[in-house]
Short mmCIF file of C-alpha atoms in Angstrom, two decimals:
data_model
loop_
_atom_site.label_atom_id
_atom_site.label_comp_id
_atom_site.label_asym_id
_atom_site.label_seq_id
_atom_site.Cartn_x
_atom_site.Cartn_y
_atom_site.Cartn_z
CA UNK A 1496 52.03 16.50 271.69
CA UNK A 1497 53.88 18.16 269.23
CA UNK A 1498 54.31 16.28 265.93
CA UNK A 1499 56.71 18.29 263.39
CA UNK A 1500 54.95 19.12 260.00
CA UNK A 1501 55.44 20.49 256.85
CA UNK A 1502 51.72 20.60 254.63
CA UNK A 1503 53.66 18.68 251.41
CA UNK A 1504 55.20 15.80 253.83
CA UNK A 1505 53.50 12.03 252.63
CA UNK A 1506 54.70 11.15 255.63
CA UNK A 1507 53.66 13.64 257.65
CA UNK A 1508 50.36 13.50 256.27
CA UNK A 1509 50.17 9.48 256.73
CA UNK A 1510 50.39 10.01 260.53
CA UNK A 1511 48.25 13.07 260.42
CA UNK A 1512 45.54 10.23 259.14
CA UNK A 1513 46.04 8.35 261.75
CA UNK A 1514 45.53 10.57 264.18
CA UNK A 1515 42.18 11.84 262.33
CA UNK A 1516 41.05 8.24 261.80
CA UNK A 1517 41.86 7.23 265.80
CA UNK A 1518 39.79 11.00 266.80
CA UNK A 1519 43.84 11.93 268.08
CA UNK A 1520 44.29 14.77 266.06
CA UNK A 1521 42.63 17.58 268.79
CA UNK A 1522 45.31 15.86 271.21
CA UNK A 1523 48.73 17.07 268.07
CA UNK A 1524 49.85 20.43 267.61
CA UNK A 1525 51.55 21.09 264.34
CA UNK A 1526 54.77 22.49 264.53
CA UNK A 1527 56.04 24.15 260.90
CA UNK A 1528 59.35 22.18 259.83
CA UNK A 1529 61.50 23.00 256.64
CA UNK A 1530 64.00 19.82 256.29
CA UNK A 1531 66.34 19.30 252.81
CA UNK A 1532 68.89 16.64 252.69
CA UNK A 1533 71.26 19.28 251.49
CA UNK A 1534 70.67 21.52 254.18
CA UNK A 1535 71.32 22.01 257.67
CA UNK A 1536 68.78 22.16 260.77
CA UNK A 1537 70.71 22.35 263.76
CA UNK A 1538 67.99 23.30 266.00
CA UNK A 1539 65.79 20.07 264.21
CA UNK A 1540 68.41 17.89 264.50
CA UNK A 1541 69.42 18.36 267.99
CA UNK A 1542 65.65 18.83 269.13
CA UNK A 1543 63.91 16.61 267.01
CA UNK A 1544 64.93 14.02 264.42
CA UNK A 1545 69.03 13.84 264.22
CA UNK A 1546 68.43 12.31 260.41
CA UNK A 1547 66.72 15.94 259.61
CA UNK A 1548 63.56 14.38 258.69
CA UNK A 1549 60.01 14.71 259.10
CA UNK A 1550 57.90 13.89 261.02
CA UNK A 1551 58.75 13.37 264.52
CA UNK A 1552 56.49 13.11 267.33
CA UNK A 1553 57.10 14.80 270.38
CA UNK A 1554 55.27 13.38 273.75
CA UNK A 1555 54.18 16.07 276.73
CA UNK A 1556 57.02 14.42 278.85
CA UNK A 1557 59.85 15.50 276.46
CA UNK A 1558 60.46 11.85 273.87
CA UNK A 1559 60.70 11.81 271.04
CA UNK A 1560 59.50 9.25 268.37
CA UNK A 1561 60.07 8.88 264.75
CA UNK A 1562 60.06 7.38 261.95
CA UNK A 1563 56.62 7.84 260.74
CA UNK A 1564 55.97 4.29 261.10
CA UNK A 1565 56.79 3.70 264.61
CA UNK A 1566 54.49 7.56 265.07
CA UNK A 1567 51.86 5.60 263.36
CA UNK A 1568 52.19 2.52 265.70
CA UNK A 1569 52.14 4.45 268.57
CA UNK A 1570 49.58 6.48 268.18
CA UNK A 1571 47.33 3.05 267.50
CA UNK A 1572 48.73 1.74 270.68
CA UNK A 1573 46.88 4.69 273.03
CA UNK A 1574 43.08 4.61 273.92
CA UNK A 1575 41.29 5.49 270.80
CA UNK A 1576 39.12 4.70 267.83
CA UNK A 1577 38.88 0.81 265.79
CA UNK A 1578 42.77 -0.59 265.25
CA UNK A 1579 44.76 0.86 262.44
CA UNK A 1580 47.54 -2.09 263.07
CA UNK A 1581 46.04 -5.62 263.61
CA UNK A 1582 47.33 -7.76 266.06
CA UNK A 1583 46.64 -10.69 264.61
CA UNK A 1584 48.33 -13.43 262.14
CA UNK A 1585 47.10 -10.45 259.57
CA UNK A 1586 49.43 -8.22 261.47
CA UNK A 1587 52.44 -8.84 259.13
CA UNK A 1588 50.34 -8.88 255.88
CA UNK A 1589 49.13 -5.25 256.48
CA UNK A 1590 53.01 -3.93 258.11
CA UNK A 1591 54.38 -5.32 254.75
CA UNK A 1592 51.78 -3.54 252.60
CA UNK A 1593 52.72 -1.01 254.51
CA UNK A 1594 56.15 -0.96 253.17
CA UNK A 1595 55.73 -1.08 250.01
CA UNK A 1596 53.68 1.70 249.98
CA UNK A 1597 55.96 3.79 252.31
CA UNK A 1598 58.95 2.42 249.18
CA UNK A 1599 56.37 3.98 246.51
CA UNK A 1600 57.05 7.10 248.20
CA UNK A 1601 60.80 6.59 249.16
CA UNK A 1602 61.22 5.84 245.45
CA UNK A 1603 58.95 9.34 244.07
CA UNK A 1604 61.02 11.27 247.09
CA UNK A 1605 64.11 10.10 245.09
CA UNK A 1606 62.91 10.98 241.85
CA UNK A 1607 62.09 14.47 243.34
CA UNK A 1608 65.13 14.84 244.53
CA UNK A 1609 67.08 13.77 241.26
CA UNK A 1610 65.11 15.73 239.30
CA UNK A 1611 64.70 19.01 241.21
CA UNK A 1612 66.91 19.13 243.73
CA UNK A 1613 70.34 17.97 242.04
CA UNK A 1614 71.49 20.91 240.08
CA UNK A 1615 70.80 19.47 236.09
CA UNK A 1616 74.14 18.65 235.13
CA UNK A 1617 74.48 16.14 237.56
CA UNK A 1618 71.47 14.15 236.81
CA UNK A 1619 71.37 10.67 236.19
CA UNK A 1620 69.04 8.85 234.03
CA UNK A 1621 70.05 5.56 235.01
CA UNK A 1622 69.08 6.95 238.90
CA UNK A 1623 65.89 8.26 237.77
CA UNK A 1624 64.36 5.32 236.00
CA UNK A 1625 65.11 2.88 238.14
CA UNK A 1626 63.43 4.96 241.55
CA UNK A 1627 60.69 5.05 238.60
CA UNK A 1628 60.82 1.42 237.75
CA UNK A 1629 60.38 0.94 241.51
CA UNK A 1630 57.53 2.56 242.13
CA UNK A 1631 55.66 1.19 239.05
CA UNK A 1632 56.79 -2.42 239.98
CA UNK A 1633 54.79 -1.32 243.65
CA UNK A 1634 52.13 0.06 241.54
CA UNK A 1635 52.03 -3.34 239.52
CA UNK A 1636 51.32 -5.44 243.17
CA UNK A 1637 48.93 -3.15 244.30
CA UNK A 1638 46.79 -3.68 241.28
CA UNK A 1639 47.01 -7.67 241.52
CA UNK A 1640 45.74 -7.60 245.03
CA UNK A 1641 42.34 -5.57 245.39
CA UNK A 1642 41.81 -7.56 248.83
CA UNK A 1643 43.79 -5.05 250.48
CA UNK A 1644 42.23 -2.16 249.17
CA UNK A 1645 39.07 -3.92 251.05
CA UNK A 1646 37.96 -4.69 254.32
CA UNK A 1647 38.50 -2.32 257.90
CA UNK A 1648 40.69 1.03 257.18
CA UNK A 1649 44.32 0.00 258.11
CA UNK A 1650 47.72 1.51 257.92
CA UNK A 1651 49.15 0.54 254.53
CA UNK A 1652 45.52 1.38 253.07
CA UNK A 1653 46.26 4.86 254.46
CA UNK A 1654 50.39 4.55 253.20
CA UNK A 1655 49.07 3.46 249.32
CA UNK A 1656 45.81 6.55 249.81
CA UNK A 1657 48.96 8.98 250.44
CA UNK A 1658 51.41 7.67 248.08
CA UNK A 1659 49.01 7.83 245.50
CA UNK A 1660 47.88 11.30 246.46
CA UNK A 1661 52.17 12.24 246.65
CA UNK A 1662 52.42 10.97 243.08
CA UNK A 1663 49.53 13.64 241.99
CA UNK A 1664 50.52 16.71 243.89
CA UNK A 1665 54.77 15.83 242.61
CA UNK A 1666 54.33 13.89 239.20
CA UNK A 1667 51.21 14.46 237.79
CA UNK A 1668 52.59 13.38 233.75
CA UNK A 1669 54.02 10.48 235.50
CA UNK A 1670 50.58 8.63 234.09
CA UNK A 1671 49.25 5.69 236.33
CA UNK A 1672 45.72 5.94 235.74
CA UNK A 1673 46.43 2.71 233.97
CA UNK A 1674 45.84 1.14 236.94
CA UNK A 1675 41.98 0.89 236.82
CA UNK A 1676 41.33 -0.95 240.25
CA UNK A 1677 44.24 1.32 242.35
CA UNK A 1678 42.29 4.50 240.11
CA UNK A 1679 38.58 3.79 241.35
CA UNK A 1680 39.88 2.82 244.43
CA UNK A 1681 42.01 6.21 245.29
CA UNK A 1682 38.37 8.38 244.12
CA UNK A 1683 36.81 6.68 246.57
CA UNK A 1684 39.12 6.74 249.23
CA UNK A 1685 40.71 10.27 248.47
CA UNK A 1686 37.18 11.41 249.62
CA UNK A 1687 37.35 10.19 253.19
CA UNK A 1688 37.19 13.60 255.77
CA UNK A 1689 41.55 12.57 256.68
CA UNK A 1690 42.15 12.46 253.61
CA UNK A 1691 40.16 16.10 252.85
CA UNK A 1692 41.50 17.80 255.82
CA UNK A 1693 45.33 16.70 255.03
CA UNK A 1694 45.75 17.34 251.63
CA UNK A 1695 48.50 18.69 250.06
CA UNK A 1696 49.08 23.12 249.01
CA UNK A 1697 47.22 23.37 245.25
CA UNK B 925 61.45 -19.48 255.47
CA UNK B 926 63.79 -18.73 252.98
CA UNK B 927 65.55 -14.87 253.17
CA UNK B 928 66.54 -13.34 250.42
CA UNK B 929 70.45 -12.15 250.91
CA UNK B 930 73.51 -11.16 250.41
CA UNK B 931 76.81 -11.28 252.52
CA UNK B 932 77.23 -7.52 252.13
CA UNK B 933 73.77 -6.16 253.42
CA UNK B 934 73.67 -4.53 256.31
CA UNK B 935 70.06 -5.09 256.42
CA UNK B 936 69.84 -8.96 256.10
CA UNK B 937 72.23 -8.83 258.58
CA UNK B 938 70.34 -7.50 260.82
CA UNK B 939 67.70 -9.95 260.14
CA UNK B 940 70.58 -12.44 260.56
CA UNK B 941 71.25 -11.27 264.08
CA UNK B 942 68.16 -11.49 265.33
CA UNK B 943 67.11 -14.89 263.99
CA UNK B 944 70.62 -16.04 265.79
CA UNK B 945 69.99 -14.30 269.00
CA UNK B 946 66.12 -16.04 269.17
CA UNK B 947 67.53 -19.60 268.14
CA UNK B 948 65.51 -19.64 264.78
CA UNK B 949 68.83 -19.09 262.54
CA UNK B 950 68.36 -23.19 261.23
CA UNK B 951 64.62 -22.53 260.57
CA UNK B 952 65.79 -19.92 257.96
CA UNK B 953 67.67 -21.30 254.23
CA UNK B 954 69.85 -18.08 253.02
CA UNK B 955 68.99 -17.22 249.42
CA UNK B 956 71.77 -15.28 247.82
CA UNK B 957 69.87 -12.34 246.18
CA UNK B 958 71.95 -9.86 244.26
CA UNK B 959 70.07 -6.63 243.94
CA UNK B 960 71.20 -2.58 242.64
CA UNK B 961 69.10 0.70 242.32
CA UNK B 962 69.59 1.01 238.62
CA UNK B 963 69.42 -2.83 237.59
CA UNK B 964 66.25 -4.95 236.89
CA UNK B 965 65.83 -8.05 238.59
CA UNK B 966 62.12 -9.05 237.04
CA UNK B 967 62.13 -12.52 239.17
CA UNK B 968 62.81 -10.92 242.84
CA UNK B 969 60.34 -8.12 242.38
CA UNK B 970 57.87 -10.37 241.22
CA UNK B 971 58.19 -12.83 243.53
CA UNK B 972 60.33 -11.54 246.57
CA UNK B 973 59.69 -7.44 247.16
CA UNK B 974 58.32 -5.59 243.85
CA UNK B 975 60.73 -2.38 245.48
CA UNK B 976 63.75 -4.87 244.76
CA UNK B 977 65.37 -4.56 248.02
CA UNK B 978 67.00 -7.05 250.06
CA UNK B 979 66.02 -8.71 252.55
CA UNK B 980 62.63 -10.56 252.24
CA UNK B 981 61.39 -13.55 254.39
CA UNK B 982 59.74 -15.72 252.60
CA UNK B 983 57.31 -18.07 254.91
CA UNK B 984 56.14 -21.94 254.27
CA UNK B 985 52.77 -20.58 253.61
CA UNK B 986 54.26 -18.64 250.84
CA UNK B 987 53.59 -15.28 252.30
CA UNK B 988 56.54 -12.37 251.54
CA UNK B 989 57.61 -10.39 254.80
CA UNK B 990 59.40 -7.24 254.68
CA UNK B 991 61.02 -4.28 255.29
CA UNK B 992 64.17 -5.68 257.89
CA UNK B 993 61.95 -4.23 260.56
CA UNK B 994 59.27 -5.91 259.89
CA UNK B 995 61.28 -9.12 259.40
CA UNK B 996 63.01 -8.64 262.81
CA UNK B 997 59.31 -8.02 264.56
CA UNK B 998 58.05 -11.00 262.65
CA UNK B 999 61.11 -13.34 264.21
CA UNK B 1000 60.32 -11.64 267.25
CA UNK B 1001 56.79 -12.66 267.39
CA UNK B 1002 57.42 -16.59 266.94
CA UNK B 1003 58.51 -18.87 270.05
CA UNK B 1004 62.30 -18.94 270.91
CA UNK B 1005 64.74 -16.63 273.15
CA UNK B 1006 64.02 -12.89 274.93
CA UNK B 1007 62.19 -10.69 273.45
CA UNK B 1008 64.53 -8.37 271.37
CA UNK B 1009 61.37 -5.78 271.14
CA UNK B 1010 60.13 -4.92 274.20
CA UNK B 1011 56.10 -4.72 274.79
CA UNK B 1012 56.05 -2.75 277.49
CA UNK B 1013 56.55 1.38 277.49
CA UNK B 1014 59.87 1.16 275.90
CA UNK B 1015 58.81 0.20 272.68
CA UNK B 1016 59.01 3.31 271.49
CA UNK B 1017 62.58 4.39 272.54
CA UNK B 1018 63.91 0.98 270.78
CA UNK B 1019 61.60 1.53 268.09
CA UNK B 1020 62.89 4.89 267.85
CA UNK B 1021 66.40 4.51 268.38
CA UNK B 1022 66.38 0.97 265.77
CA UNK B 1023 65.17 3.82 263.27
CA UNK B 1024 67.81 6.07 264.39
CA UNK B 1025 70.39 3.15 263.64
CA UNK B 1026 68.98 2.48 260.27
CA UNK B 1027 68.95 5.88 259.17
CA UNK B 1028 73.11 5.61 259.74
CA UNK B 1029 72.35 2.70 257.03
CA UNK B 1030 70.54 4.41 255.25
CA UNK B 1031 72.65 7.57 255.25
CA UNK B 1032 75.83 5.47 254.34
CA UNK B 1033 74.04 3.32 251.76
CA UNK B 1034 73.01 6.83 249.71
CA UNK B 1035 76.91 8.17 250.15
CA UNK B 1036 77.92 4.84 248.59
CA UNK B 1037 75.61 5.05 245.46
CA UNK B 1038 76.79 8.62 245.39
CA UNK B 1039 80.80 8.05 245.15
CA UNK B 1040 80.65 4.35 243.95
CA UNK B 1041 77.58 3.66 241.93
CA UNK B 1042 77.13 7.62 240.32
CA UNK B 1043 79.59 8.20 237.39
CA UNK B 1044 81.81 10.18 238.40
CA UNK B 1045 81.32 13.50 236.38
CA UNK B 1046 77.58 13.16 238.06
CA UNK B 1047 78.48 13.20 241.11
CA UNK B 1048 77.03 16.21 243.85
CA UNK B 1049 79.48 17.14 247.09
CA UNK B 1050 76.33 18.50 248.54
CA UNK B 1051 75.02 15.61 248.63
CA UNK B 1052 77.50 13.54 249.74
CA UNK B 1053 77.93 16.08 252.67
CA UNK B 1054 74.70 16.30 253.76
CA UNK B 1055 74.14 12.22 254.04
CA UNK B 1056 77.53 12.21 255.69
CA UNK B 1057 75.93 14.85 257.91
CA UNK B 1058 72.70 12.51 258.71
CA UNK B 1059 75.22 9.73 259.79
CA UNK B 1060 77.49 11.85 261.95
CA UNK B 1061 74.26 13.53 263.64
CA UNK B 1062 73.16 9.98 264.82
CA UNK B 1063 76.20 8.99 265.93
CA UNK B 1064 76.23 12.26 268.41
CA UNK B 1065 73.24 11.14 269.83
CA UNK B 1066 74.33 7.45 269.98
CA UNK B 1067 77.08 8.74 271.80
CA UNK B 1068 75.77 11.15 274.20
CA UNK B 1069 72.89 8.43 275.35
CA UNK B 1070 74.88 5.34 276.77
CA UNK B 1071 71.96 3.79 278.54
CA UNK B 1072 70.94 2.48 275.23
CA UNK B 1073 73.78 0.24 274.82
CA UNK B 1074 73.72 -1.13 278.07
CA UNK B 1075 70.57 -3.59 279.52
CA UNK B 1076 69.28 -6.64 277.62
CA UNK B 1077 69.90 -6.88 274.19
CA UNK B 1078 67.41 -5.33 271.91
CA UNK B 1079 66.96 -4.57 268.37
CA UNK B 1080 68.05 -0.84 268.74
CA UNK B 1081 71.74 -2.46 269.58
CA UNK B 1082 71.63 -4.94 266.98
CA UNK B 1083 70.74 -2.18 263.85
CA UNK B 1084 73.28 0.30 265.95
CA UNK B 1085 76.00 -2.80 265.78
CA UNK B 1086 75.36 -3.30 262.50
CA UNK B 1087 75.13 0.26 261.30
CA UNK B 1088 79.00 0.70 262.64
CA UNK B 1089 80.11 -2.96 260.77
CA UNK B 1090 78.80 -1.37 257.74
CA UNK B 1091 80.38 2.42 258.72
CA UNK B 1092 84.13 -0.06 258.58
CA UNK B 1093 83.37 -2.12 255.99
CA UNK B 1094 82.38 0.43 253.42
CA UNK B 1095 84.03 3.61 254.57
CA UNK B 1096 86.91 2.93 256.47
CA UNK B 1097 88.74 6.15 256.15
CA UNK B 1098 85.80 7.54 257.47
CA UNK B 1099 86.58 7.92 260.58
CA UNK B 1100 84.16 7.87 264.08
CA UNK B 1101 86.71 6.48 266.39
CA UNK B 1102 86.69 9.99 268.41
CA UNK B 1103 83.25 8.63 269.62
CA UNK B 1104 84.82 6.73 272.42
CA UNK B 1105 81.53 5.72 274.07
CA UNK B 1106 80.85 4.01 271.09
CA UNK B 1107 84.05 2.44 269.83
CA UNK B 1108 84.36 0.96 273.53
CA UNK B 1109 80.79 -0.51 273.13
CA UNK B 1110 81.39 -1.53 269.59
CA UNK B 1111 84.55 -3.64 270.12
CA UNK B 1112 82.62 -5.76 273.19
CA UNK B 1113 79.67 -6.19 270.95
CA UNK B 1114 81.44 -7.10 267.68
CA UNK B 1115 82.62 -10.23 269.41
CA UNK B 1116 79.16 -11.79 270.00
CA UNK B 1117 79.13 -15.07 268.59
CA UNK B 1118 75.92 -13.49 266.24
CA UNK B 1119 77.60 -10.59 265.40
CA UNK B 1120 80.72 -12.80 264.30
CA UNK B 1121 78.65 -15.33 262.30
CA UNK B 1122 77.80 -12.45 260.03
CA UNK B 1123 80.61 -10.44 259.36
CA UNK B 1124 80.89 -9.07 255.73
CA UNK B 1125 83.62 -10.30 253.60
CA UNK B 1126 87.24 -9.17 253.99
#
């Protein structure tokens, strides 16, 4: 399998962690791929994801699978270690929390586009504040629900780990350390070999 | 069950269509909910989705499920009509195409925020063009893959119908009628009772 890949994409990181945790990483070739919402990438949007987003997973038969959530579920369906997405009634909580953590990423990525990619004279503080608010509201929820951070490893925990890792990577000045429960959990979770092996560049 | 609802949200529409097609609509109470990325909605972000996005589905036990894709999968797991998300090997194609059609929506919603919500003097043409490009690239893919539009009803077709409906609703001037295969399919698909019952306001 081939994974459209960038070292800095937190969505790619989530997929890589799932692959490592399920013992599938050796089956996946990482294909460096650069995408940006304001730039064309005709080769990738033709052969990979027409939306110009990464990751996308190309199977050996040629079929292409995305987005990151679908890829994680696909990897979870292959023979491997313990399931990351439960099939029982807890499935809906895990998938909802996965989307909540992905929503932190979406908000932070939108914030980065607003404060880094967009020309300075076209930035809108209401938009940046709105995206920060979404991220912090999601953090409030996670801080108030410690039960999701315990128990067997699942996709929601991996997604939360990637969100906090991306936050530290891109927004070190935007302090979230007031969330003492999340802070303690992340200090431990980020030591997992799968997290260590997928750290964004320094 | 209670669904955080707006008549104009294409993501809510997708959930409602799934509920109608599976015979579950009578079990769902629609709760009018207004969200906007630049405005606070403390009640909804506390009790519904902390990201301030709709839809969210509150089960009778109090558990809240989102995003629209997770809600559709949850509804598909309840006793009802034919499955909208196959469990066999075609699952990954359907889920990928669902995300591709949702990506058209994401791009069009981003385009709307850029060209309607954002103050005029802060708009960035590169961003608007980039989002349009994503939408058209996805349309290119769907036009070139007629097989996905045939066969039993599934979540990908519903998502595509909602994307084209939203395109007509918000961007009537942005012509997509050059896609003759999609045009013919949508003319027929939009006549389904579930599509008719969920049309955005005139």
